[in-house]
Amino acid sequence: MADIFVSYSRRDAEFVHRLTDAVTSSGKRDVWLDTEGIQDGEVFPVAIKRAIEQSHTFLFVITPNAVHSAYCENEVEYARQMQKRILPVLRETVPDAELPVEIRDRNWIPFTEDADFEEGLARLVTALDTDLEATKAHTHWLVKALEWDSEHRDSSFLLRGSELKAAEAWLVATPEHARPAPTPLQREYALASRNAAARRQRMLMIGSVAVATLAVGLLIFALISRGQAISSRQTAVLERIGARSEALAAESQAQLPNDPEIS
């Protein structure tokens, strides 16, 4: 993941490289530029989207070239959809009406020819470091939600255990007006994860009840079998005693004519 995605016109590449080099040197931040981040043969629009998704901050360099670029316009729109933190820097003045709403309605950091570069850099670095942990958390859960969505919402990509609790805690602590704010997909992802966890819990309870019921049934069966075995043994003993008694009675009757005393 990159710390910063830079949206700019390549016609302004000289200034952009100066700015990104200064930002990188000031805090060893990882900056994503299309001239460096896209490999040969890679699908350009897909690479741009992935880079925006995985970056913590979307930095837009305001110039007439960038504002009139369809590529930059698409990048700003996707950053808006992903609820990315957007930081505009002003390199050249552009009429407000020509600016995207997401850029126009934010406070810009001046980097014009007559502005102090070091002062602007200090403001930019401060802005990048503000609420950095919240911004990183937004990126972390966004990447996971997008992965789940791209895999046809396979349940194996849902959150579980402590990770699910952490995501829910982040959602609770992040208001709708926050920048960056949670996206609908992130909320849907957390809800799907919680529902799946609830289903697993219900299945576990049902399984536990089934095992307990089976155990009780086996115990009852064992007790009945034991009782039947004892009853069978007692019956066998009584039958042997009865048979012996009958034999003795018959022998007694046989001896009676010959020897009454023995009989």
Coordinates of N, CA, C and O in Angstrom, one line a residue, residues 112-249:
T112 N 2.0 27.8 -5.6 CA 2.1 28.6 -6.8 C 3.6 29.1 -6.9 O 4.3 29.0 -5.9
E113 N 3.9 29.7 -8.0 CA 5.2 30.3 -8.2 C 5.6 31.3 -7.2 O 6.7 31.4 -6.7
D114 N 4.6 32.1 -6.7 CA 4.9 33.2 -5.8 C 4.7 32.7 -4.3 O 4.9 33.5 -3.4
A115 N 4.4 31.4 -4.1 CA 4.2 30.9 -2.7 C 5.5 30.3 -2.2 O 6.4 29.9 -3.0
D116 N 5.7 30.3 -0.9 CA 6.9 29.7 -0.3 C 6.8 28.2 -0.3 O 5.9 27.6 0.3
F117 N 7.6 27.6 -1.1 CA 7.6 26.1 -1.2 C 7.7 25.4 0.1 O 7.0 24.5 0.4
E118 N 8.7 25.8 0.9 CA 8.9 25.1 2.2 C 7.7 25.3 3.2 O 7.4 24.3 3.9
E119 N 7.1 26.4 3.1 CA 5.9 26.7 4.0 C 4.8 25.8 3.5 O 4.1 25.2 4.3
G120 N 4.6 25.7 2.2 CA 3.5 24.8 1.7 C 3.8 23.3 2.0 O 2.9 22.6 2.4
L121 N 5.1 23.0 1.9 CA 5.5 21.6 2.2 C 5.2 21.3 3.7 O 4.7 20.2 4.0
A122 N 5.5 22.2 4.6 CA 5.2 22.0 6.0 C 3.7 21.8 6.3 O 3.3 20.9 7.0
R123 N 2.9 22.6 5.6 CA 1.4 22.5 5.8 C 1.0 21.1 5.2 O 0.1 20.5 5.8
L124 N 1.5 20.7 4.1 CA 1.1 19.4 3.5 C 1.5 18.3 4.4 O 0.7 17.3 4.6
V125 N 2.7 18.3 4.9 CA 3.1 17.2 5.8 C 2.3 17.1 7.1 O 1.9 16.0 7.5
T126 N 1.9 18.3 7.6 CA 1.0 18.3 8.8 C -0.3 17.7 8.4 O -0.9 16.9 9.2
A127 N -0.8 18.1 7.3 CA -2.2 17.5 6.8 C -2.1 16.0 6.6 O -3.0 15.3 7.0
L128 N -1.0 15.6 6.1 CA -0.8 14.1 5.9 C -0.8 13.4 7.2 O -1.2 12.2 7.3
D129 N -0.2 14.0 8.2 CA 0.0 13.3 9.5 C -1.3 13.4 10.4 O -1.4 12.7 11.4
T130 N -2.2 14.3 10.0 CA -3.4 14.5 10.8 C -4.3 13.3 10.7 O -4.6 12.9 9.6
D131 N -4.8 12.8 11.8 CA -5.7 11.6 11.8 C -5.2 10.5 11.0 O -5.9 9.8 10.3
L132 N -3.9 10.3 11.0 CA -3.2 9.3 10.2 C -3.7 7.9 10.5 O -4.0 7.1 9.6
E133 N -3.9 7.5 11.8 CA -4.3 6.2 12.1 C -5.7 5.9 11.6 O -6.0 4.8 11.2
A134 N -6.6 6.9 11.7 CA -8.0 6.7 11.2 C -8.0 6.5 9.7 O -8.7 5.7 9.2
T135 N -7.1 7.3 9.0 CA -7.0 7.1 7.6 C -6.5 5.8 7.2 O -7.0 5.1 6.2
K136 N -5.5 5.3 7.9 CA -4.9 3.9 7.6 C -6.0 2.9 7.9 O -6.1 1.9 7.2
A137 N -6.8 3.1 9.0 CA -7.8 2.1 9.3 C -8.9 2.1 8.1 O -9.3 1.0 7.7
H138 N -9.2 3.2 7.6 CA -10.2 3.3 6.5 C -9.6 2.5 5.3 O -10.4 1.7 4.7
T139 N -8.4 2.7 5.0 CA -7.8 2.0 3.9 C -7.8 0.5 4.1 O -8.1 -0.3 3.2
H140 N -7.4 0.1 5.3 CA -7.3 -1.3 5.7 C -8.7 -2.1 5.5 O -8.8 -3.1 4.8
W141 N -9.7 -1.5 6.0 CA -11.1 -2.1 5.9 C -11.6 -2.0 4.5 O -12.4 -2.8 4.0
L142 N -11.3 -0.9 3.8 CA -11.7 -0.8 2.4 C -11.1 -1.8 1.5 O -11.9 -2.4 0.7
V143 N -9.8 -2.1 1.7 CA -9.2 -3.1 0.8 C -9.8 -4.5 1.1 O -10.1 -5.2 0.1
K144 N -10.1 -4.8 2.3 CA -10.7 -6.1 2.6 C -12.1 -6.2 2.1 O -12.5 -7.2 1.6
A145 N -12.9 -5.1 2.2 CA -14.3 -5.1 1.7 C -14.3 -5.2 0.1 O -15.1 -6.0 -0.4
L146 N -13.4 -4.6 -0.5 CA -13.3 -4.6 -2.0 C -12.8 -6.0 -2.4 O -13.3 -6.6 -3.4
E147 N -12.0 -6.7 -1.7 CA -11.5 -8.0 -2.0 C -12.7 -9.0 -1.9 O -12.9 -9.8 -2.7
W148 N -13.5 -8.8 -0.8 CA -14.7 -9.7 -0.6 C -15.7 -9.5 -1.8 O -16.2 -10.4 -2.3
D149 N -15.9 -8.2 -2.2 CA -16.8 -7.9 -3.2 C -16.3 -8.5 -4.6 O -17.1 -9.0 -5.4
S150 N -15.0 -8.4 -4.8 CA -14.5 -8.8 -6.1 C -14.5 -10.3 -6.2 O -14.4 -10.9 -7.3
E151 N -14.5 -11.0 -5.1 CA -14.6 -12.5 -5.0 C -16.0 -13.0 -4.9 O -16.3 -14.0 -4.4
H152 N -16.9 -12.2 -5.5 CA -18.4 -12.6 -5.5 C -18.9 -12.8 -4.1 O -19.8 -13.6 -3.9
R153 N -18.4 -12.0 -3.2 CA -18.8 -12.0 -1.8 C -18.7 -13.4 -1.1 O -19.6 -13.9 -0.4
D154 N -17.7 -14.1 -1.4 CA -17.4 -15.4 -0.8 C -17.3 -15.3 0.7 O -16.6 -14.4 1.2
S155 N -18.0 -16.1 1.4 CA -18.0 -16.0 2.9 C -16.7 -16.2 3.5 O -16.4 -15.8 4.6
S156 N -15.8 -16.9 2.8 CA -14.4 -17.1 3.4 C -13.6 -15.8 3.5 O -12.6 -15.8 4.2
F157 N -14.1 -14.8 2.9 CA -13.4 -13.5 3.0 C -14.0 -12.6 4.0 O -13.5 -11.4 4.2
L158 N -15.0 -13.1 4.7 CA -15.6 -12.2 5.8 C -14.7 -12.2 7.0 O -13.9 -13.0 7.2
L159 N -15.0 -11.2 7.8 CA -14.2 -11.0 9.1 C -14.7 -11.9 10.2 O -15.9 -12.2 10.2
R160 N -13.8 -12.3 11.1 CA -14.2 -13.1 12.2 C -13.5 -12.7 13.5 O -12.5 -12.0 13.4
G161 N -14.0 -13.1 14.6 CA -13.3 -12.9 15.9 C -12.9 -11.5 16.2 O -13.7 -10.5 16.0
S162 N -11.7 -11.3 16.6 CA -11.2 -10.0 17.0 C -11.1 -9.0 15.9 O -11.3 -7.8 16.1
E163 N -10.9 -9.6 14.7 CA -10.8 -8.7 13.5 C -12.2 -8.1 13.2 O -12.3 -6.9 12.9
L164 N -13.3 -8.8 13.4 CA -14.6 -8.3 13.2 C -14.9 -7.3 14.3 O -15.5 -6.2 14.0
K165 N -14.6 -7.6 15.5 CA -14.8 -6.6 16.6 C -14.1 -5.3 16.3 O -14.6 -4.2 16.6
A166 N -12.8 -5.4 15.8 CA -12.1 -4.2 15.5 C -12.7 -3.3 14.4 O -12.8 -2.1 14.5
A167 N -13.2 -4.0 13.4 CA -13.9 -3.3 12.3 C -15.2 -2.6 12.8 O -15.5 -1.5 12.4
E168 N -15.9 -3.3 13.6 CA -17.2 -2.8 14.1 C -16.9 -1.6 15.1 O -17.6 -0.6 15.1
A169 N -15.8 -1.7 15.8 CA -15.4 -0.6 16.7 C -15.0 0.7 15.9 O -15.4 1.8 16.3
W170 N -14.3 0.4 14.8 CA -14.0 1.5 13.9 C -15.2 2.2 13.3 O -15.3 3.4 13.3
L171 N -16.2 1.4 12.9 CA -17.4 2.0 12.3 C -18.1 2.8 13.3 O -18.6 3.9 13.0
V172 N -18.2 2.3 14.6 CA -19.0 3.0 15.6 C -18.3 4.3 15.9 O -18.9 5.3 16.2
A173 N -16.9 4.3 15.9 CA -16.2 5.5 16.3 C -16.0 6.5 15.2 O -15.5 7.6 15.4
T174 N -16.4 6.1 13.9 CA -16.3 7.0 12.8 C -17.6 7.6 12.3 O -18.4 6.8 11.8
P175 N -17.9 8.9 12.5 CA -19.2 9.4 12.2 C -19.3 9.6 10.6 O -18.3 9.5 9.9
E176 N -20.5 9.8 10.2 CA -20.8 9.9 8.8 C -20.1 11.1 8.1 O -19.7 11.1 7.0
H177 N -19.9 12.2 8.9 CA -19.3 13.4 8.4 C -17.7 13.4 8.5 O -17.1 14.3 8.1
A178 N -17.2 12.2 8.9 CA -15.7 12.1 9.0 C -15.1 12.2 7.7 O -15.7 11.8 6.7
R179 N -13.8 12.5 7.6 CA -13.0 12.5 6.4 C -11.7 11.7 6.7 O -10.9 12.2 7.4
P180 N -11.6 10.5 6.2 CA -12.6 9.8 5.3 C -13.7 9.1 6.1 O -13.5 8.7 7.2
A181 N -14.9 9.1 5.5 CA -16.0 8.4 6.1 C -16.1 7.0 5.6 O -15.7 6.7 4.5
P182 N -16.8 6.1 6.4 CA -17.0 4.7 5.9 C -17.8 4.7 4.6 O -18.8 5.5 4.5
T183 N -17.5 3.8 3.7 CA -18.3 3.7 2.5 C -19.4 2.7 2.8 O -19.4 1.9 3.7
P184 N -20.5 2.8 1.9 CA -21.6 1.8 2.1 C -21.1 0.4 2.0 O -21.6 -0.5 2.7
L185 N -20.1 0.1 1.1 CA -19.5 -1.2 1.0 C -18.9 -1.7 2.3 O -19.0 -2.9 2.7
Q186 N -18.2 -0.8 2.9 CA -17.5 -1.2 4.2 C -18.6 -1.5 5.3 O -18.4 -2.5 6.0
R187 N -19.7 -0.8 5.3 CA -20.7 -1.1 6.3 C -21.4 -2.4 5.9 O -21.7 -3.2 6.8
E188 N -21.6 -2.6 4.6 CA -22.2 -3.9 4.2 C -21.4 -5.1 4.5 O -21.8 -6.1 4.9
Y189 N -20.1 -4.9 4.3 CA -19.1 -5.9 4.6 C -19.1 -6.3 6.1 O -19.1 -7.5 6.5
A190 N -19.1 -5.3 7.0 CA -19.1 -5.6 8.4 C -20.4 -6.3 8.8 O -20.4 -7.2 9.6
L191 N -21.5 -5.8 8.2 CA -22.8 -6.4 8.6 C -22.9 -7.9 8.1 O -23.4 -8.7 8.8
A192 N -22.4 -8.1 6.9 CA -22.4 -9.5 6.4 C -21.5 -10.4 7.3 O -21.8 -11.6 7.6
S193 N -20.4 -9.8 7.7 CA -19.5 -10.6 8.6 C -20.2 -10.9 10.0 O -20.1 -12.0 10.5
R194 N -20.9 -9.9 10.5 CA -21.6 -10.1 11.8 C -22.7 -11.1 11.6 O -22.9 -12.0 12.5
N195 N -23.5 -11.1 10.5 CA -24.5 -12.0 10.3 C -24.0 -13.5 10.1 O -24.6 -14.4 10.6
A196 N -22.9 -13.6 9.5 CA -22.2 -14.9 9.3 C -21.8 -15.4 10.7 O -21.9 -16.6 11.0
A197 N -21.2 -14.5 11.5 CA -20.8 -15.0 12.8 C -22.0 -15.4 13.7 O -21.9 -16.4 14.4
A198 N -23.1 -14.7 13.5 CA -24.3 -15.1 14.3 C -24.8 -16.4 13.8 O -25.2 -17.3 14.6
R199 N -24.7 -16.7 12.5 CA -25.2 -18.0 12.0 C -24.3 -19.1 12.5 O -24.8 -20.2 12.9
R200 N -23.0 -18.8 12.5 CA -22.0 -19.9 13.0 C -22.3 -20.1 14.5 O -22.3 -21.3 15.0
Q201 N -22.7 -19.1 15.3 CA -23.0 -19.2 16.7 C -24.2 -20.1 16.9 O -24.3 -21.0 17.7
R202 N -25.3 -19.8 16.0 CA -26.5 -20.6 16.1 C -26.3 -22.0 15.8 O -26.8 -22.9 16.4
M203 N -25.5 -22.3 14.7 CA -25.2 -23.6 14.3 C -24.4 -24.4 15.4 O -24.6 -25.6 15.7
L204 N -23.5 -23.6 16.1 CA -22.7 -24.2 17.2 C -23.7 -24.6 18.3 O -23.6 -25.7 18.9
M205 N -24.6 -23.7 18.7 CA -25.6 -24.0 19.7 C -26.5 -25.2 19.4 O -26.7 -26.0 20.2
I206 N -26.9 -25.2 18.1 CA -27.8 -26.3 17.7 C -27.0 -27.6 17.8 O -27.5 -28.7 18.2
G207 N -25.7 -27.6 17.3 CA -24.9 -28.8 17.4 C -24.6 -29.2 18.9 O -24.7 -30.4 19.1
S208 N -24.4 -28.2 19.8 CA -24.2 -28.6 21.2 C -25.5 -29.2 21.8 O -25.4 -30.2 22.5
V209 N -26.6 -28.7 21.4 CA -27.9 -29.2 21.9 C -28.1 -30.6 21.4 O -28.5 -31.6 22.1
A210 N -27.8 -30.8 20.1 CA -27.9 -32.1 19.5 C -27.0 -33.2 20.1 O -27.4 -34.3 20.4
V211 N -25.8 -32.8 20.4 CA -24.8 -33.7 21.1 C -25.3 -34.0 22.5 O -25.2 -35.2 22.9
A212 N -25.8 -33.0 23.2 CA -26.3 -33.2 24.5 C -27.5 -34.1 24.5 O -27.6 -35.0 25.4
T213 N -28.4 -33.9 23.6 CA -29.6 -34.8 23.5 C -29.2 -36.2 23.2 O -29.7 -37.2 23.7
L214 N -28.2 -36.4 22.3 CA -27.7 -37.7 21.9 C -27.1 -38.4 23.1 O -27.3 -39.6 23.4
A215 N -26.3 -37.6 23.9 CA -25.7 -38.2 25.1 C -26.7 -38.6 26.1 O -26.5 -39.7 26.7
V216 N -27.7 -37.8 26.3 CA -28.8 -38.2 27.3 C -29.5 -39.4 26.8 O -29.8 -40.3 27.5
G217 N -29.8 -39.5 25.4 CA -30.4 -40.6 24.9 C -29.6 -41.9 25.1 O -30.1 -43.0 25.4
L218 N -28.3 -41.8 24.8 CA -27.4 -42.9 25.0 C -27.4 -43.4 26.5 O -27.3 -44.6 26.8
L219 N -27.4 -42.4 27.4 CA -27.4 -42.7 28.8 C -28.7 -43.5 29.2 O -28.6 -44.5 29.9
I220 N -29.8 -42.9 28.7 CA -31.1 -43.6 29.0 C -31.1 -45.0 28.4 O -31.5 -46.0 29.1
F221 N -30.6 -45.2 27.2 CA -30.5 -46.5 26.6 C -29.7 -47.4 27.4 O -30.0 -48.6 27.6
A222 N -28.5 -46.9 27.9 CA -27.6 -47.7 28.6 C -28.3 -48.2 29.9 O -28.1 -49.3 30.4
L223 N -29.0 -47.2 30.6 CA -29.7 -47.6 31.8 C -30.7 -48.6 31.6 O -30.9 -49.6 32.4
I224 N -31.5 -48.4 30.5 CA -32.5 -49.4 30.2 C -31.9 -50.8 29.9 O -32.4 -51.8 30.4
S225 N -30.8 -50.8 29.1 CA -30.2 -52.0 28.8 C -29.6 -52.7 30.1 O -29.7 -53.9 30.2
R226 N -29.1 -51.9 30.9 CA -28.5 -52.4 32.2 C -29.6 -53.0 33.0 O -29.5 -54.1 33.6
G227 N -30.8 -52.3 33.1 CA -31.9 -52.8 33.8 C -32.4 -54.1 33.2 O -32.8 -55.1 34.0
Q228 N -32.5 -54.2 31.9 CA -32.9 -55.4 31.3 C -32.0 -56.5 31.5 O -32.4 -57.7 31.7
A229 N -30.7 -56.3 31.5 CA -29.7 -57.3 31.7 C -29.8 -57.8 33.2 O -29.7 -59.1 33.4
I230 N -30.0 -56.9 34.1 CA -30.1 -57.4 35.5 C -31.4 -58.2 35.7 O -31.4 -59.3 36.3
S231 N -32.5 -57.7 35.0 CA -33.7 -58.5 35.1 C -33.6 -59.9 34.5 O -34.1 -60.9 35.0
S232 N -32.9 -59.9 33.4 CA -32.7 -61.2 32.7 C -31.9 -62.2 33.6 O -32.2 -63.4 33.7
R233 N -30.8 -61.6 34.2 CA -30.0 -62.5 35.1 C -30.9 -63.0 36.3 O -30.8 -64.1 36.7
Q234 N -31.7 -62.0 36.9 CA -32.5 -62.4 38.0 C -33.5 -63.5 37.6 O -33.8 -64.5 38.3
T235 N -34.1 -63.4 36.4 CA -35.0 -64.3 35.9 C -34.4 -65.7 35.7 O -34.9 -66.8 36.0
A236 N -33.1 -65.7 35.2 CA -32.4 -66.9 34.9 C -32.1 -67.6 36.2 O -32.2 -68.9 36.4
V237 N -31.8 -66.9 37.3 CA -31.5 -67.5 38.6 C -32.8 -68.1 39.1 O -32.8 -69.2 39.7
L238 N -33.9 -67.3 39.0 CA -35.1 -67.9 39.5 C -35.5 -69.1 38.8 O -36.1 -70.1 39.4
E239 N -35.3 -69.1 37.5 CA -35.6 -70.3 36.7 C -34.8 -71.5 37.1 O -35.3 -72.6 37.2
R240 N -33.5 -71.3 37.4 CA -32.6 -72.4 37.8 C -33.1 -72.9 39.2 O -33.1 -74.1 39.5
I241 N -33.5 -71.9 40.1 CA -33.9 -72.3 41.4 C -35.2 -73.1 41.3 O -35.4 -74.2 41.9
G242 N -36.1 -72.7 40.4 CA -37.4 -73.4 40.2 C -37.2 -74.8 39.6 O -37.8 -75.7 40.1
A243 N -36.2 -74.8 38.7 CA -36.0 -76.2 38.1 C -35.4 -77.1 39.1 O -35.7 -78.3 39.2
R244 N -34.5 -76.6 40.0 CA -33.9 -77.4 41.0 C -34.9 -77.9 42.0 O -34.9 -79.0 42.5
S245 N -35.8 -77.0 42.3 CA -36.9 -77.3 43.3 C -37.8 -78.4 42.7 O -38.2 -79.4 43.4
E246 N -38.1 -78.3 41.5 CA -38.9 -79.3 40.8 C -38.2 -80.7 40.8 O -38.8 -81.8 41.1
A247 N -36.9 -80.6 40.6 CA -36.1 -81.9 40.5 C -36.1 -82.5 41.9 O -36.2 -83.8 42.1
L248 N -35.9 -81.7 42.9 CA -35.9 -82.2 44.3 C -37.2 -82.8 44.7 O -37.3 -83.9 45.4
A249 N -38.3 -82.1 44.3 CA -39.6 -82.6 44.6 C -39.9 -83.9 43.9 O -40.5 -84.9 44.5

